[in-house]
Short mmCIF file of C-alpha atoms in Angstrom, two decimals:
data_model
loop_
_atom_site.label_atom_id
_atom_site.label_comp_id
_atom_site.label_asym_id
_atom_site.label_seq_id
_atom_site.Cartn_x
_atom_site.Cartn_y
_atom_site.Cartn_z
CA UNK P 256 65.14 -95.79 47.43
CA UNK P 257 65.75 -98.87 49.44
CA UNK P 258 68.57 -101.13 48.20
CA UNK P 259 67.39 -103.74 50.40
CA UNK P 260 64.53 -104.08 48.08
CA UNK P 261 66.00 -103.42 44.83
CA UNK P 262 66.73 -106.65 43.55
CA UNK P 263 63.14 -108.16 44.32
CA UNK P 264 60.78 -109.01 41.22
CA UNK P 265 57.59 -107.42 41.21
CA UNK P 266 55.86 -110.47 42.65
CA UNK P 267 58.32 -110.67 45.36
CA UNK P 268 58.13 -106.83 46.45
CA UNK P 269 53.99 -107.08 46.06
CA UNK P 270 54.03 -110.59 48.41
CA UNK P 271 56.32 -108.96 51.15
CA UNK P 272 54.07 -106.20 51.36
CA UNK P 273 50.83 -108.86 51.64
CA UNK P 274 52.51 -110.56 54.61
CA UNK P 275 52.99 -107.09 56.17
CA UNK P 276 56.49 -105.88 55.11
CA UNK P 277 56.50 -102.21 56.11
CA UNK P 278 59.28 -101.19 54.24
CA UNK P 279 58.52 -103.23 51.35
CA UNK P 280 54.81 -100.93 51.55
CA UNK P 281 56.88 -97.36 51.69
CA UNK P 282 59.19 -98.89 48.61
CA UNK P 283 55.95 -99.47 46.85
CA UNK P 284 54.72 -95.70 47.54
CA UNK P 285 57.89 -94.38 46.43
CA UNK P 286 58.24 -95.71 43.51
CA UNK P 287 54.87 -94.70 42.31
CA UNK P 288 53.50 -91.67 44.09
CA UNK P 289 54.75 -89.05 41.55
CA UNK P 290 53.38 -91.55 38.99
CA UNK P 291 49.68 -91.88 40.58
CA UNK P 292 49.40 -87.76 41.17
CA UNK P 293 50.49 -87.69 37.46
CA UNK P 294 47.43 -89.41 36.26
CA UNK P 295 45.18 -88.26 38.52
CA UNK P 296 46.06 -84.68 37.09
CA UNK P 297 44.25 -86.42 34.21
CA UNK P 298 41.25 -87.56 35.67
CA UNK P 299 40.87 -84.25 37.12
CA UNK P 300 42.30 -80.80 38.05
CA UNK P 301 40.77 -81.56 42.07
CA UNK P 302 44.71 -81.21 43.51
CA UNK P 303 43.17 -82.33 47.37
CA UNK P 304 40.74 -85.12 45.54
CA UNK P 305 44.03 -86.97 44.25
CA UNK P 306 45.69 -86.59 46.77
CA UNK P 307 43.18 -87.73 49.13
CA UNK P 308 41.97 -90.45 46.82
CA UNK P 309 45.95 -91.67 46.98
CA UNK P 310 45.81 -91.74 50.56
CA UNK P 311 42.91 -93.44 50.94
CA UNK P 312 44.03 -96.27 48.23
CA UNK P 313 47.02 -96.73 50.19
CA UNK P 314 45.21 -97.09 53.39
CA UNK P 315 43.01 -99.90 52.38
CA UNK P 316 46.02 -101.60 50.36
CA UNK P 317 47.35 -102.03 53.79
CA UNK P 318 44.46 -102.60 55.52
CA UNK P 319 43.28 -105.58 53.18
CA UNK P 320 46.73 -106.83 52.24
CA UNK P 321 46.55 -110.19 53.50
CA UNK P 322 43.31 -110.72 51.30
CA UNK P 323 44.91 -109.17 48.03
CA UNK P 324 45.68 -111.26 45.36
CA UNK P 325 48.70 -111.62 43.59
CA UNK P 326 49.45 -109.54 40.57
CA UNK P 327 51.93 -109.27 37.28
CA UNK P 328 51.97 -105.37 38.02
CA UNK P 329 51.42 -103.51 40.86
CA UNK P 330 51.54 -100.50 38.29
CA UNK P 331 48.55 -101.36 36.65
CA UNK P 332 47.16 -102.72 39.72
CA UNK P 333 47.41 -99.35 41.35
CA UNK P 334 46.16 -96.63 38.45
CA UNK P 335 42.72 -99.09 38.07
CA UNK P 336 42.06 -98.70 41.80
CA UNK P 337 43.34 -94.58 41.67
CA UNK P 338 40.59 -94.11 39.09
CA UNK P 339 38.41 -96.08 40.48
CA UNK P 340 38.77 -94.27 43.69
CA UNK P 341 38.46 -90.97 42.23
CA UNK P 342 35.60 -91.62 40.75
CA UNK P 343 33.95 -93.52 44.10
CA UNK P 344 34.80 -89.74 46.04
CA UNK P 345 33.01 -87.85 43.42
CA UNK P 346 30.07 -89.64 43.96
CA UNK P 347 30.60 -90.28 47.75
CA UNK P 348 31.10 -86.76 49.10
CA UNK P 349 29.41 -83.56 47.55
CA UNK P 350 32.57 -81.46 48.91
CA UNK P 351 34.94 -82.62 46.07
CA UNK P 352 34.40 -80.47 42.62
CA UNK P 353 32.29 -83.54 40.22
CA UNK P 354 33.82 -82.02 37.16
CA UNK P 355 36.57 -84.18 35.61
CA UNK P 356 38.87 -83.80 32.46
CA UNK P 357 36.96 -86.10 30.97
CA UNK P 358 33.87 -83.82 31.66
CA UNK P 359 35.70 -80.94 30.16
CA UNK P 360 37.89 -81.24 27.38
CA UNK P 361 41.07 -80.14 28.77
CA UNK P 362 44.69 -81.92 29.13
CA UNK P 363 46.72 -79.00 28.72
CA UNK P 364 49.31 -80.41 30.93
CA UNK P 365 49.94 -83.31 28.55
CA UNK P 366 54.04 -83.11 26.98
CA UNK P 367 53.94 -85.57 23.83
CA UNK P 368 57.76 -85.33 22.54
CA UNK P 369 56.35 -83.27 19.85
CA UNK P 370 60.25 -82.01 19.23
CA UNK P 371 60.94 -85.62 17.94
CA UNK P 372 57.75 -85.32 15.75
CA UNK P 373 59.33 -82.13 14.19
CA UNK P 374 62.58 -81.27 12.67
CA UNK P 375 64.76 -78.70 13.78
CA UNK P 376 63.78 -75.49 11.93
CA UNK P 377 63.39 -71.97 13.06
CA UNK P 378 59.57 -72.09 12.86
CA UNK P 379 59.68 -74.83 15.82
CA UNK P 380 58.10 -72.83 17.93
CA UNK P 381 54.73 -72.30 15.39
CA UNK P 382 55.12 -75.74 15.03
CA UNK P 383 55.13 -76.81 17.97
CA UNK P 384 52.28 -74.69 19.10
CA UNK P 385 49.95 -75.78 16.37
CA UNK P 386 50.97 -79.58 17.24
CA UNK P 387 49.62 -78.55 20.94
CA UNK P 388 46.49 -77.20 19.85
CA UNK P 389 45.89 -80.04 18.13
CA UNK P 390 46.54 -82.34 21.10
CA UNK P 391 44.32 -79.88 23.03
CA UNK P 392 41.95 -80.21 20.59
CA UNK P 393 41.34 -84.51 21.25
CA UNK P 394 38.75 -85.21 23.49
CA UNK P 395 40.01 -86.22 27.48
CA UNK P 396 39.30 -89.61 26.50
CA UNK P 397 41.28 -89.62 23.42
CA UNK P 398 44.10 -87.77 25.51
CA UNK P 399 43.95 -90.27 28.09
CA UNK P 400 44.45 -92.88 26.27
CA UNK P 401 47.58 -91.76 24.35
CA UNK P 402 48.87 -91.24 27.76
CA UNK P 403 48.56 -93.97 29.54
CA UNK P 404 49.80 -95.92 25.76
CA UNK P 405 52.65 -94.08 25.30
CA UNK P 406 53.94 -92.46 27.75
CA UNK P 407 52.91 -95.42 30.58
CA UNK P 408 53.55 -98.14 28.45
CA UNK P 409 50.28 -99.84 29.19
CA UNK P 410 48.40 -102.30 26.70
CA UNK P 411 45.89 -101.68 25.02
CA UNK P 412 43.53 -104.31 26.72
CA UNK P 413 45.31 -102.85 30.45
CA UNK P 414 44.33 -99.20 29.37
CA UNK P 415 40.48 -100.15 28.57
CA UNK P 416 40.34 -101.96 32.63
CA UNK P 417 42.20 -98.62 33.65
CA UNK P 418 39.75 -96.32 31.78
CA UNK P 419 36.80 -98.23 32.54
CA UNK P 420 35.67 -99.15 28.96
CA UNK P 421 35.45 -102.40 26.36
CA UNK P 422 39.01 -102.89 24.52
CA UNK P 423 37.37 -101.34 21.38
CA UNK P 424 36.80 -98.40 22.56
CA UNK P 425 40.04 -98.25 24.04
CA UNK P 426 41.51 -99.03 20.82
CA UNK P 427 39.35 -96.43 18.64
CA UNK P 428 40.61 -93.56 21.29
CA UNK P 429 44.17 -94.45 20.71
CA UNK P 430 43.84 -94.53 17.06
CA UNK P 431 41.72 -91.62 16.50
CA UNK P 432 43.41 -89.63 18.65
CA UNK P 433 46.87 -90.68 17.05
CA UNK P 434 44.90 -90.59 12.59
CA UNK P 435 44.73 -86.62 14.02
CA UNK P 436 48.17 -85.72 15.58
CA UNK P 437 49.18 -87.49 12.26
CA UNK P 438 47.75 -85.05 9.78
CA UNK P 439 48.47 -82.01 11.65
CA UNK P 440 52.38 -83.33 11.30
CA UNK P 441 52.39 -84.12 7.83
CA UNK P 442 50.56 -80.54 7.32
CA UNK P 443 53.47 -79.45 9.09
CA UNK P 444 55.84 -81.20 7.40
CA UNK P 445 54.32 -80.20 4.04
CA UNK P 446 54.56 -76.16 5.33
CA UNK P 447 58.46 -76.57 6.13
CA UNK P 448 59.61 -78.79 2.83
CA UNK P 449 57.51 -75.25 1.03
CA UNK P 450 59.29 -72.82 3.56
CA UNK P 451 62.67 -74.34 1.99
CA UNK P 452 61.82 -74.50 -1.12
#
């Protein structure tokens, strides 16, 4: 990374790059590229549509940067505008593949620490797989949610702007989603207390 820009606050780092700081731009692409191809991987399984989509975000954050607002997270800030941009290419350009996670109900890529869920036991591996199937099993919307919650650390009101819905629904994905990984670990646990018994 660059020390040089280590020790600025997000503000800081976000304003040099509005009054054209190149290097505070690349510091801003490096610390979230693997991030942004991440979640695009769970918007949708279109490898050159992310990875186009991410170019041209970048591209117009440096074209318009001198008429960008501040903001409290250029995180945030940058996974609304990915979606958004994925979703603007879909409808822009026939070429790109239309179908999206959320159209399908995959997510297989997903890794929950499901080992912490579990306890160490030789039937982890049953376990584990049933716990995955399970996950599998949530709709894309449900799984995208959980993601961005708990493995992104976003709020909930933050993952509703990212995903494009009211904070209720946001909310009712998360805890859905979470009411069914819950029963299929205390089925779980209920099978291994019986396996020792």
């Amino acid at each position: 990374m660059n020390k040089e820009l280590d020790h600025l606050t997000v503000n800081e780092l976000w304003n040099a790059f509005r009054k054209g700081n190149k290097k505070a731009f690349q510091y801003i692409y490096q610390l979230h590229i693997k991030d942004l191809l991440y979640y695009g991987r769970k918007i949708t399984h279109d490898t050159p549509l992310i990875e186009d989509s991410i170019q041209d975000l970048f591209i117009e954050l440096w074209q318009s940067r001198e008429r960008l607002s501040e903001t409290d997270s250029i995180r945030f800030y940058l996974f609304r505008a990915l979606r958004y941009k994925i979703h603007h290419l879909q409808r822009k350009d026939p070429y790109y593949n239309t179908t999206t996670i959320e159209d399908e109900n995959l997510y297989q890529d997903i890794n929950l620490s499901i080992e912490n869920l579990l306890i160490e036991t030789e039937g982890r591996s049953q376990q584990l797989s049933m716990l995955k199937k399970c996950l599998e099993s949530l709709s894309s919307r449900q799984q995208q949610a959980i993601y961005l919650r708990f493995f992104e650390h976003f709020s909930n009101e933050e993952i509703a702007q990212i995903m494009g819905v009211n904070y209720q629904s946001a909310c009712k994905f998360i805890y859905s989603g979470l009411k069914s990984l819950r029963e299929v670990v205390r089925i779980l646990s209920l099978t291994l207390i019986m396996y020792f018994l």
